[in-house]
Coordinates of C-alpha atoms in Angstrom, one line a residue:
X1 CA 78.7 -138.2 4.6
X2 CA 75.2 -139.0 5.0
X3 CA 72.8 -138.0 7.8
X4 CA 72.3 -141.0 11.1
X5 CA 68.4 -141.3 11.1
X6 CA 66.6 -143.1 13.9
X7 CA 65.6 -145.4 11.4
X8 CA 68.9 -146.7 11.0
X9 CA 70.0 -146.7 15.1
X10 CA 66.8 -149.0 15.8
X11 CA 67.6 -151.3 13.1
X12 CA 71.0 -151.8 14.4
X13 CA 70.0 -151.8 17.8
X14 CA 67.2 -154.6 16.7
X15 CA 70.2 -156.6 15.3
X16 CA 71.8 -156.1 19.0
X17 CA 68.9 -157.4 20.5
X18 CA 68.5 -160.1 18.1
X19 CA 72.1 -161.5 18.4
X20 CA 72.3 -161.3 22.3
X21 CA 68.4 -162.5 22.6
X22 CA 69.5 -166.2 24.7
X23 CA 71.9 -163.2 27.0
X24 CA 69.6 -160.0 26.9
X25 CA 66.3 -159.0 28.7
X26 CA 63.7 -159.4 26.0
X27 CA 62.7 -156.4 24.4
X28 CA 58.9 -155.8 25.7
X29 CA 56.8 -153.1 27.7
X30 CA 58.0 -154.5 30.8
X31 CA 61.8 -154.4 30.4
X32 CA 61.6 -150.5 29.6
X33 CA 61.7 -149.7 33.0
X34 CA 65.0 -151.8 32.9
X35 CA 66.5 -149.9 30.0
X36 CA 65.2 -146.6 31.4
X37 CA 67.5 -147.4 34.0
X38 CA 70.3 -148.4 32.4
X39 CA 70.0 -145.1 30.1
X40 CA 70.4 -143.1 33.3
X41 CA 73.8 -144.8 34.1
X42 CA 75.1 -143.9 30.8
X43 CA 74.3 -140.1 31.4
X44 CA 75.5 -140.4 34.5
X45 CA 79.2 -141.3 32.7
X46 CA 78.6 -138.9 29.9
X47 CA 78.2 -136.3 33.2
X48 CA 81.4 -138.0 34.8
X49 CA 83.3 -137.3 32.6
X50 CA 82.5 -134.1 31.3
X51 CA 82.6 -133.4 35.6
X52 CA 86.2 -134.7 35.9
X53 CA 87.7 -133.4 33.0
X54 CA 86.0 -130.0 32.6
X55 CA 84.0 -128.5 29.6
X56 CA 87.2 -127.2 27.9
X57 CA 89.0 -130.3 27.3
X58 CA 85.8 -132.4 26.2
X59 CA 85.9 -130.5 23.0
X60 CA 89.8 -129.9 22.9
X61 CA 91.4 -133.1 24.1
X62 CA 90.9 -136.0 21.7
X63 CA 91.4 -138.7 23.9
X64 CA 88.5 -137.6 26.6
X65 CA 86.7 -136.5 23.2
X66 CA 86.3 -139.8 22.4
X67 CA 85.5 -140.9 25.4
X68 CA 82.0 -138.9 25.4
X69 CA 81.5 -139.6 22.2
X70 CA 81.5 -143.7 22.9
X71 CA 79.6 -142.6 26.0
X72 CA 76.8 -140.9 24.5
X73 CA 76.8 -143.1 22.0
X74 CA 75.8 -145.7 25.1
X75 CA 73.2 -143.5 25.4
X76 CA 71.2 -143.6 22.1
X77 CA 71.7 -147.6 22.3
X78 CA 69.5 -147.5 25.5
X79 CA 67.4 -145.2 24.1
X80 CA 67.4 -147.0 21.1
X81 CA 66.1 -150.3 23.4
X82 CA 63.4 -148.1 24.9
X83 CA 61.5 -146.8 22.0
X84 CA 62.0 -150.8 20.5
X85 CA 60.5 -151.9 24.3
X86 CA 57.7 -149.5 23.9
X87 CA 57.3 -149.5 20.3
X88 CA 57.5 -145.8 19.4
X89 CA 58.8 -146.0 15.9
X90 CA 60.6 -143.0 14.2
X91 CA 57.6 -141.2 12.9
X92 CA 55.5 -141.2 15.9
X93 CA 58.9 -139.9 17.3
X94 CA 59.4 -137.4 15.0
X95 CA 56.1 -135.7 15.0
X96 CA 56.3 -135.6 18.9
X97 CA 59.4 -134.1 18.3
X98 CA 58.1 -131.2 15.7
X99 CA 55.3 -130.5 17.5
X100 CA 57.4 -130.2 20.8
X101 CA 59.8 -127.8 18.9
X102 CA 56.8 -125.7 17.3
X103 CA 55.6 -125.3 21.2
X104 CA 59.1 -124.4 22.4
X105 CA 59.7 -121.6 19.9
X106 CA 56.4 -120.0 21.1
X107 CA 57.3 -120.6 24.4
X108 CA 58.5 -117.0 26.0

């Protein structure tokens, strides 16, 4: 099994966006508010459920396992929709993300 790069989320979510486009917010700087918001709601199930059913079962009950798992992946689709609404590609992200790591593991 191969690796899931960013790459390959944001062209699927681009394929979303595209199919839904007469039913959808148009991807642009101003919806990213919008999806900024929806993102937040989709933590806030991921948090629901890991509140309700308790850290244990998450990883040992394969129904609620499954459940977070669809959740977060609700999660990386809005997230998906905000780097699309700001255009942050994948390489921008990922040096932010290196360069946020290298200052983290100087950090303390």
């Amino acid at each position: 099994m191969s690796d899931f790069s960013i790459n390959e989320m944001i062209s699927m979510q681009e394929q979303l966006q595209e199919k839904y486009k007469d039913k959808w917010e148009t991807i642009s700087p101003e919806a990213g508010k919008h999806k900024l918001l929806w993102l937040i709601g989709e933590i806030g199930e991921v948090v629901d459920i890991v509140k309700k059913n308790g850290d244990r079962n998450v990883c040992e009950n394969e129904g609620i396992r499954r459940a977070l798992v669809e959740e977060m992946a609700d999660v990386l689709m809005y997230y998906n929709d905000v780097l699309l609404c700001y255009g942050i590609n994948a390489d921008e992200l990922r040096q932010a993300y290196i360069g946020k790591f290298e200052k983290n593991m100087k950090r303390w």
